[in-house]
Tab-separated table of C-alpha atoms and ligand atoms in Angstrom:
chain	number	residue	atom	x	y	z
A	29	UNK	CA	-10.738	10.212	-20.132
A	30	UNK	CA	-10.587	9.340	-16.706
A	31	UNK	CA	-14.828	9.936	-16.382
A	32	UNK	CA	-14.964	7.814	-19.545
A	33	UNK	CA	-12.745	5.245	-17.720
A	34	UNK	CA	-14.566	5.568	-13.721
A	35	UNK	CA	-18.175	5.297	-16.226
A	36	UNK	CA	-16.698	2.025	-18.266
A	37	UNK	CA	-15.731	0.346	-14.177
A	38	UNK	CA	-18.979	1.578	-12.501
A	39	UNK	CA	-20.755	-0.252	-15.665
A	40	UNK	CA	-19.187	-3.737	-15.258
A	41	UNK	CA	-19.592	-3.761	-11.297
A	42	UNK	CA	-23.738	-2.729	-12.535
A	43	UNK	CA	-24.066	-5.849	-14.377
A	44	UNK	CA	-22.751	-8.062	-12.069
A	45	UNK	CA	-24.786	-9.715	-8.827
A	46	UNK	CA	-21.358	-11.174	-7.309
A	47	UNK	CA	-18.737	-10.422	-7.216
A	48	UNK	CA	-15.082	-10.757	-5.576
A	49	UNK	CA	-12.819	-7.627	-4.887
A	50	UNK	CA	-9.019	-8.428	-3.419
A	51	UNK	CA	-6.132	-6.362	-2.431
A	52	UNK	CA	-2.579	-6.947	-2.472
A	53	UNK	CA	-0.555	-9.425	-0.180
A	54	UNK	CA	1.385	-7.702	2.493
A	55	UNK	CA	-1.945	-5.264	3.319
A	56	UNK	CA	-1.503	-2.005	3.988
A	57	UNK	CA	-4.142	1.181	5.639
A	58	UNK	CA	-5.005	1.796	2.313
A	59	UNK	CA	-5.034	-2.202	0.690
A	60	UNK	CA	-7.589	-3.208	3.295
A	61	UNK	CA	-9.732	-0.435	4.316
A	62	UNK	CA	-10.503	-0.216	-0.186
A	63	UNK	CA	-10.827	-3.732	0.364
A	64	UNK	CA	-13.768	-3.019	2.953
A	65	UNK	CA	-14.970	0.803	1.756
A	66	UNK	CA	-15.962	-1.096	-1.577
A	67	UNK	CA	-16.879	-4.785	-0.283
A	68	UNK	CA	-19.495	-3.534	3.078
A	69	UNK	CA	-20.593	-0.159	-0.221
A	70	UNK	CA	-21.524	-3.282	-2.375
A	71	UNK	CA	-23.176	-5.768	-0.183
A	72	UNK	CA	-24.838	-2.779	0.964
A	73	UNK	CA	-26.634	-2.439	-2.271
A	74	UNK	CA	-27.644	-6.022	-1.833
A	75	UNK	CA	-24.656	-7.943	-4.020
A	76	UNK	CA	-22.894	-11.268	-3.112
A	77	UNK	CA	-20.101	-10.007	-2.388
A	78	UNK	CA	-16.813	-11.913	-1.470
A	79	UNK	CA	-13.734	-9.033	-0.186
A	80	UNK	CA	-10.800	-11.500	-0.268
A	81	UNK	CA	-6.711	-10.958	0.634
A	82	UNK	CA	-3.698	-13.541	0.671
A	83	UNK	CA	-1.949	-12.546	4.429
A	84	UNK	CA	-3.933	-12.254	7.066
A	85	UNK	CA	-5.889	-8.969	7.916
A	86	UNK	CA	-2.464	-7.027	10.462
A	87	UNK	CA	-2.746	-6.168	13.728
A	88	UNK	CA	-2.449	-2.685	12.545
A	89	UNK	CA	-5.978	-2.992	10.952
A	90	UNK	CA	-8.281	-4.202	13.325
A	91	UNK	CA	-9.885	-0.913	14.114
A	92	UNK	CA	-11.448	-0.997	10.545
A	93	UNK	CA	-15.637	-2.605	11.117
A	94	UNK	CA	-15.371	-6.097	9.670
A	95	UNK	CA	-12.487	-6.769	8.862
A	96	UNK	CA	-12.853	-9.960	10.578
A	97	UNK	CA	-16.023	-10.729	6.998
A	98	UNK	CA	-11.502	-10.994	4.302
A	99	UNK	CA	-11.541	-14.594	3.693
A	100	UNK	CA	-8.083	-16.300	2.493
A	101	UNK	CA	-9.803	-18.797	1.024
A	102	UNK	CA	-12.446	-17.168	-1.605
A	103	UNK	CA	-15.289	-19.574	-3.611
A	104	UNK	CA	-15.529	-19.128	-7.319
A	105	UNK	CA	-18.678	-20.174	-7.574
A	106	UNK	CA	-20.916	-18.233	-10.261
A	107	UNK	CA	-19.215	-14.991	-9.959
A	108	UNK	CA	-19.169	-12.603	-12.187
A	109	UNK	CA	-17.165	-9.916	-11.682
A	110	UNK	CA	-13.533	-9.982	-10.142
A	111	UNK	CA	-12.037	-6.144	-8.433
A	112	UNK	CA	-7.780	-5.660	-8.199
A	113	UNK	CA	-8.100	-2.900	-5.175
A	114	UNK	CA	-4.243	-1.117	-4.597
A	115	UNK	CA	-2.357	-3.924	-6.555
A	116	UNK	CA	-0.459	-3.391	-9.356
A	117	UNK	CA	0.610	-7.052	-10.304
A	118	UNK	CA	-0.894	-9.735	-10.347
A	119	UNK	CA	1.377	-11.419	-8.897
A	120	UNK	CA	0.443	-9.583	-5.793
A	121	UNK	CA	-2.912	-10.750	-5.490
A	122	UNK	CA	-1.016	-14.077	-3.551
A	123	UNK	CA	-3.225	-16.480	-3.731
A	124	UNK	CA	-7.076	-15.609	-4.005
A	125	UNK	CA	-6.843	-15.121	-7.224
A	126	UNK	CA	-6.353	-18.330	-9.209
A	127	UNK	CA	-6.289	-16.677	-12.950
A	128	UNK	CA	-6.651	-20.654	-14.283
A	129	UNK	CA	-10.291	-21.158	-12.485
A	130	UNK	CA	-11.453	-17.188	-13.796
A	131	UNK	CA	-10.593	-17.367	-16.964
A	132	UNK	CA	-14.264	-16.338	-17.870
A	133	UNK	CA	-14.850	-13.381	-15.466
A	134	UNK	CA	-13.475	-10.276	-16.332
A	135	UNK	CA	-10.880	-8.772	-13.289
A	136	UNK	CA	-10.680	-4.998	-13.769
A	137	UNK	CA	-7.989	-3.196	-12.080
A	138	UNK	CA	-8.265	0.570	-9.220
A	139	UNK	CA	-4.844	1.807	-9.077
A	140	UNK	CA	-2.387	4.186	-8.272
A	141	UNK	CA	0.611	3.164	-7.958
A	142	UNK	CA	3.115	4.092	-11.363
A	143	UNK	CA	4.026	1.003	-11.775
A	144	UNK	CA	0.935	-1.158	-12.149
A	145	UNK	CA	1.333	-3.573	-15.159
A	146	UNK	CA	-2.253	-3.350	-16.290
A	147	UNK	CA	-3.337	-6.309	-16.188
A	148	UNK	CA	-6.914	-6.122	-16.029
A	149	UNK	CA	-9.328	-6.174	-18.462
A	150	UNK	CA	-10.496	-2.865	-17.945
A	151	UNK	CA	-7.809	-0.776	-15.453
A	152	UNK	CA	-8.140	2.282	-14.483
A	153	UNK	CA	-4.949	3.982	-12.939
A	154	UNK	CA	-4.848	6.910	-11.689
A	155	UNK	CA	-1.544	7.703	-9.967
A	156	UNK	CA	-2.679	11.325	-9.299
A	157	UNK	CA	-4.114	10.097	-6.445
A	158	UNK	CA	-3.330	10.189	-3.325
A	159	UNK	CA	-5.111	6.090	-2.368
A	160	UNK	CA	-6.825	3.644	-3.557
A	161	UNK	CA	-9.139	4.404	-2.143
A	162	UNK	CA	-9.937	8.162	-2.680
A	163	UNK	CA	-11.114	6.761	-6.312
A	164	UNK	CA	-12.753	4.593	-4.661
A	165	UNK	CA	-14.926	7.466	-2.948
A	166	UNK	CA	-15.615	8.742	-6.330
A	167	UNK	CA	-16.330	5.712	-8.105
A	168	UNK	CA	-19.257	4.780	-5.106
A	169	UNK	CA	-20.536	8.374	-6.485
A	170	UNK	CA	-20.393	7.127	-9.713
A	171	UNK	CA	-22.157	4.584	-9.206
A	172	UNK	CA	-24.803	6.206	-6.890
A	173	UNK	CA	-24.672	3.735	-3.704
A	174	UNK	CA	-25.253	5.372	0.042
A	175	UNK	CA	-21.943	5.567	1.405
A	176	UNK	CA	-22.105	4.060	5.753
A	177	UNK	CA	-20.178	5.454	8.289
A	178	UNK	CA	-18.395	1.832	8.217
A	179	UNK	CA	-17.697	1.889	4.546
A	180	UNK	CA	-16.730	6.748	5.169
A	181	UNK	CA	-14.121	5.108	8.024
A	182	UNK	CA	-12.712	2.523	5.835
A	183	UNK	CA	-11.679	4.840	3.104
A	184	UNK	CA	-11.107	7.696	5.391
A	185	UNK	CA	-8.605	5.222	7.088
A	186	UNK	CA	-6.727	4.268	3.942
A	187	UNK	CA	-6.646	7.326	2.125
A	188	UNK	CA	-5.326	8.890	5.795
A	189	UNK	CA	-2.172	6.222	6.069
A	190	UNK	CA	-1.704	6.235	2.209
A	191	UNK	CA	-0.113	10.024	3.385
A	192	UNK	CA	1.490	9.149	5.667
A	193	UNK	CA	-1.090	11.396	8.130
A	194	UNK	CA	-1.847	13.675	5.049
A	195	UNK	CA	2.442	15.183	4.955
A	196	UNK	CA	2.415	14.045	1.429
A	197	UNK	CA	3.180	15.451	-1.071
A	198	UNK	CA	0.778	14.939	-3.453
A	199	UNK	CA	-2.318	15.865	-0.680
A	200	UNK	CA	-4.062	17.972	-2.792
A	201	UNK	CA	-7.412	19.996	-1.711
A	202	UNK	CA	-9.582	17.814	-2.999
A	203	UNK	CA	-7.766	14.633	-1.089
A	204	UNK	CA	-8.929	17.919	1.794
A	205	UNK	CA	-12.107	17.900	0.131
A	206	UNK	CA	-13.281	13.653	0.215
A	207	UNK	CA	-11.242	14.071	3.517
A	208	UNK	CA	-14.212	16.538	4.769
A	209	UNK	CA	-16.992	14.579	2.885
A	210	UNK	CA	-16.183	11.453	4.643
A	211	UNK	CA	-15.706	13.121	7.586
A	212	UNK	CA	-19.516	14.653	7.453
A	213	UNK	CA	-20.983	10.973	6.186
A	214	UNK	CA	-19.383	10.032	10.203
A	215	UNK	CA	-15.719	9.348	9.671
A	216	UNK	CA	-13.982	9.403	13.020
A	217	UNK	CA	-11.204	11.424	12.037
A	218	UNK	CA	-9.252	12.670	14.819
A	219	UNK	CA	-10.033	8.795	16.237
A	220	UNK	CA	-8.807	7.271	12.603
A	221	UNK	CA	-5.212	9.339	13.394
A	222	UNK	CA	-4.435	7.758	17.323
A	223	UNK	CA	-5.025	4.406	16.762
A	224	UNK	CA	-2.234	4.902	13.381
A	225	UNK	CA	-0.057	7.106	13.985
A	226	UNK	CA	0.153	7.345	17.974
A	227	UNK	CA	-0.396	3.828	19.302
A	228	UNK	CA	2.137	0.866	18.219
A	229	UNK	CA	3.411	-1.793	20.414
A	230	UNK	CA	6.125	-1.580	22.835
A	231	UNK	CA	7.642	-4.847	20.553
A	232	UNK	CA	7.710	-2.321	18.194
A	233	UNK	CA	9.304	0.409	19.586
A	234	UNK	CA	11.516	-2.402	20.633
A	235	UNK	CA	11.995	-3.603	16.901
A	236	UNK	CA	12.916	0.129	16.217
A	237	UNK	CA	15.181	0.111	19.050
A	238	UNK	CA	17.805	-2.349	17.634
A	239	UNK	CA	17.312	-1.422	14.116
A	240	UNK	CA	18.500	1.959	14.388
A	241	UNK	CA	21.991	0.935	16.414
A	242	UNK	CA	22.683	-0.872	13.096
A	243	UNK	CA	22.001	2.023	10.604
A	244	UNK	CA	24.183	3.172	8.195
A	245	UNK	CA	24.267	5.685	6.437
A	246	UNK	CA	26.545	6.073	3.277
A	247	UNK	CA	26.578	9.184	1.225
A	248	UNK	CA	23.048	10.709	1.632
A	249	UNK	CA	21.557	6.891	1.925
A	250	UNK	CA	20.877	5.125	5.124
A	251	UNK	CA	19.693	1.677	5.871
A	252	UNK	CA	18.949	-0.713	8.539
A	253	UNK	CA	18.015	-4.366	9.262
A	254	UNK	CA	15.511	-6.443	11.256
A	255	UNK	CA	16.944	-10.019	11.664
A	256	UNK	CA	14.529	-13.026	13.198
A	257	UNK	CA	17.108	-11.919	15.341
A	258	UNK	CA	16.309	-9.049	16.615
A	259	UNK	CA	11.851	-11.140	15.335
A	260	UNK	CA	12.513	-13.529	18.769
A	261	UNK	CA	14.048	-11.025	20.423
A	262	UNK	CA	11.186	-8.331	20.875
A	263	UNK	CA	8.982	-11.436	20.048
A	264	UNK	CA	7.209	-9.104	17.159
A	265	UNK	CA	6.213	-11.486	13.956
A	266	UNK	CA	4.655	-8.501	12.055
A	267	UNK	CA	5.281	-6.516	8.918
A	268	UNK	CA	6.822	-3.298	11.057
A	269	UNK	CA	8.957	-2.427	8.873
A	270	UNK	CA	6.778	0.603	7.029
A	271	UNK	CA	6.954	2.930	10.170
A	272	UNK	CA	11.186	2.541	10.845
A	273	UNK	CA	11.569	4.124	6.901
A	274	UNK	CA	9.760	6.571	6.957
A	275	UNK	CA	11.259	7.898	10.841
A	276	UNK	CA	15.334	7.016	8.950
A	277	UNK	CA	13.483	9.232	6.026
A	278	UNK	CA	12.748	11.589	8.601
A	279	UNK	CA	17.370	12.213	9.024
A	280	UNK	CA	18.101	16.016	7.163
A	281	UNK	CA	21.078	13.896	5.748
A	282	UNK	CA	18.917	11.217	4.392
A	283	UNK	CA	17.466	11.350	0.922
A	284	UNK	CA	16.874	7.620	0.726
A	285	UNK	CA	16.528	4.845	2.861
A	286	UNK	CA	15.964	1.289	3.010
A	287	UNK	CA	15.232	-1.069	5.818
A	288	UNK	CA	16.178	-5.290	5.440
A	289	UNK	CA	13.968	-7.154	6.933
A	290	UNK	CA	13.756	-10.813	6.981
A	291	UNK	CA	10.317	-12.135	7.155
A	292	UNK	CA	8.842	-15.850	8.625
A	293	UNK	CA	8.334	-17.453	4.872
A	294	UNK	CA	12.248	-16.700	3.691
A	295	UNK	CA	12.667	-14.062	1.841
A	296	UNK	CA	13.813	-10.664	2.708
A	297	UNK	CA	10.676	-7.459	2.049
A	298	UNK	CA	13.091	-4.493	0.798
A	299	UNK	CA	11.134	-1.157	2.130
A	300	UNK	CA	12.773	1.779	0.556
A	301	UNK	CA	10.953	5.661	0.701
A	302	UNK	CA	13.087	8.578	-0.721
A	303	UNK	CA	12.693	12.600	-0.134
A	304	UNK	CA	11.182	14.358	-3.479
A	305	UNK	CA	12.587	14.286	-6.337
A	306	UNK	CA	14.317	11.243	-6.031
A	307	UNK	CA	12.313	8.304	-7.272
A	308	UNK	CA	12.935	4.255	-6.116
A	309	UNK	CA	10.089	3.345	-7.804
A	310	UNK	CA	12.265	2.139	-11.001
A	311	UNK	CA	14.555	0.678	-8.373
A	312	UNK	CA	11.719	-1.801	-6.947
A	313	UNK	CA	10.299	-2.277	-10.463
A	314	UNK	CA	13.786	-3.759	-11.600
A	315	UNK	CA	13.737	-6.224	-8.844
A	316	UNK	CA	9.689	-7.859	-8.758
A	317	UNK	CA	8.407	-5.509	-6.645
A	318	UNK	CA	6.869	-2.016	-6.721
A	319	UNK	CA	5.323	1.181	-5.974
A	320	UNK	CA	4.997	5.136	-5.887
A	321	UNK	CA	8.434	7.375	-6.856
A	322	UNK	CA	8.960	8.279	-3.304
A	323	UNK	CA	7.503	4.882	-1.314
A	324	UNK	CA	7.872	1.360	-3.125
A	325	UNK	CA	9.438	-1.957	-2.151
A	326	UNK	CA	10.380	-5.824	-3.048
A	327	UNK	CA	10.848	-9.556	-1.810
A	328	UNK	CA	13.646	-11.399	-2.907
A	329	UNK	CA	14.912	-14.663	-2.088
A	330	UNK	CA	18.075	-14.660	-1.126
A	331	UNK	CA	20.202	-14.196	1.955
A	332	UNK	CA	19.999	-10.910	3.736
A	333	UNK	CA	23.623	-9.924	2.645
A	334	UNK	CA	23.366	-10.838	-0.924
A	335	UNK	CA	20.103	-8.439	-0.874
A	336	UNK	CA	21.077	-5.590	0.799
A	337	UNK	CA	24.477	-5.369	-1.920
A	338	UNK	CA	22.174	-5.433	-4.371
A	339	UNK	CA	19.157	-3.131	-3.223
A	340	UNK	CA	22.246	-0.312	-1.527
A	341	UNK	CA	24.189	-0.727	-5.480
A	342	UNK	CA	21.027	0.657	-7.609
A	343	UNK	CA	19.710	2.846	-4.848
A	344	UNK	CA	23.231	4.378	-5.089
A	345	UNK	CA	22.593	4.559	-9.231
A	346	UNK	CA	18.801	5.931	-8.728
A	347	UNK	CA	20.356	8.855	-6.405
A	348	UNK	CA	22.902	10.374	-8.761
A	349	UNK	CA	20.769	9.585	-11.703
A	350	UNK	CA	18.031	12.054	-9.731
A	351	UNK	CA	21.182	14.241	-8.524
A	352	UNK	CA	22.178	14.536	-12.647
A	353	UNK	CA	18.422	15.700	-12.378
A	354	UNK	CA	17.180	18.173	-10.212
A	355	UNK	CA	19.293	20.467	-7.489
A	356	UNK	CA	20.582	18.541	-4.417
A	357	UNK	CA	17.373	19.671	-2.306
A	358	UNK	CA	14.997	18.674	0.710
A	359	UNK	CA	11.472	19.872	0.723
A	360	UNK	CA	9.612	19.725	4.133
A	361	UNK	CA	7.201	16.848	2.487
A	362	UNK	CA	7.313	13.218	2.787
A	363	UNK	CA	7.143	9.898	0.676
A	364	UNK	CA	3.580	8.404	-0.110
A	365	UNK	CA	2.956	4.850	0.168
B	19	5GP	P1	5.376	-0.785	2.001
B	19	5GP	O1	7.122	-0.104	2.081
B	19	5GP	O2	4.947	0.616	3.155
B	19	5GP	O3	5.846	-2.122	2.109
B	19	5GP	O4	5.441	0.079	0.953
B	19	5GP	C1	5.523	0.667	-0.199
B	19	5GP	C2	5.211	1.132	-1.686
B	19	5GP	O5	5.911	0.173	-2.037
B	19	5GP	C3	3.455	0.641	-1.686
B	19	5GP	O6	2.425	1.287	-1.969
B	19	5GP	C4	2.916	-0.951	-1.651
B	19	5GP	O7	2.273	-1.553	-2.065
B	19	5GP	C5	4.389	-1.355	-2.840
B	19	5GP	N1	5.795	-2.574	-2.300
B	19	5GP	C6	5.846	-2.938	-1.363
B	19	5GP	N2	6.426	-4.430	-1.412
B	19	5GP	C7	6.388	-3.994	-3.059
B	19	5GP	C8	6.333	-5.918	-4.269
B	19	5GP	O8	6.495	-6.686	-2.811
B	19	5GP	N3	5.597	-5.399	-4.863
B	19	5GP	C9	5.356	-4.124	-5.394
B	19	5GP	N4	4.788	-4.532	-7.276
B	19	5GP	N5	4.322	-3.640	-4.402
B	19	5GP	C10	5.232	-3.516	-3.636
B	20	MN	MN1	-1.693	2.730	-1.834
């Protein structure tokens, strides 16, 4: 079944000569890694390729080759195909995808989020895949296209970051085989691990320190917030809560963790994590966001306290529901992004 789907996706790409590839706003290492991994590969094959993201490439992805080639304002002339990567709903593509201007152009939706709304003309959604980048390795193989060192590097970055450095419960034999395949193509695992997990600006450490002072624990649910005031104090303007929420969720006494971040645009970005046995994706989905059972998020336009109250109440319900289904246990594995 899935093989048929990959072949259908491959055929759409083979038949196209001008392609727009997009990923989700507030992009992470898998979104940008996938965008570049497929984009560079299709460029190399002689196609006209535009790589687009509605938000700027975050500092945490600027070690990837050719990230400067990603645009926030793509043209739509003579386009044969749009490919959406790692994005669970069409709004999350942001301004780079304007459906009214693209009515005659098919969109192929390639993603691994359980909450994907299947908005494409063709939808290849593999919720078992640890990262969209992992799906793309199969796709590039099906296309029969060569994998350059640069594309392999970007795809390995996606797989590495969505598995939190190969620590999540979906780090399967197939994932590790894909890692070996990408390393044989020249992708530098040690360097990528170092950049993604061993280095960060001091302002991020200071921001976490400030947020951790206000850590709340309600039952086995922990939460904290990054206010605009904290951001200004430490001089950090980017989204920096993913690492913090993962860290909070690593406490033995915590099953579900959330970080509420006051964004520059006035919205509150919510990052949620859970240990295996708990599911937070439905809470995020109900609030207009999405994600995976153990790593999800949403953005809400309301005052911080209101958002906090609403989300924490829903998380308590989700915790209770999971509790009714599974015995209380905490596995050493963590969530995936
Ligand atoms: P993070 O907390 O690292 O920003 O996101 C965790 C997971 O939830 C990622 O897979 C991310 O794509 C998803 N996610 C976060 N925020 C949103 C959102 O506003 N909408 C949707 N659909 N997914 C989100
Ligand atoms: Mn992903």
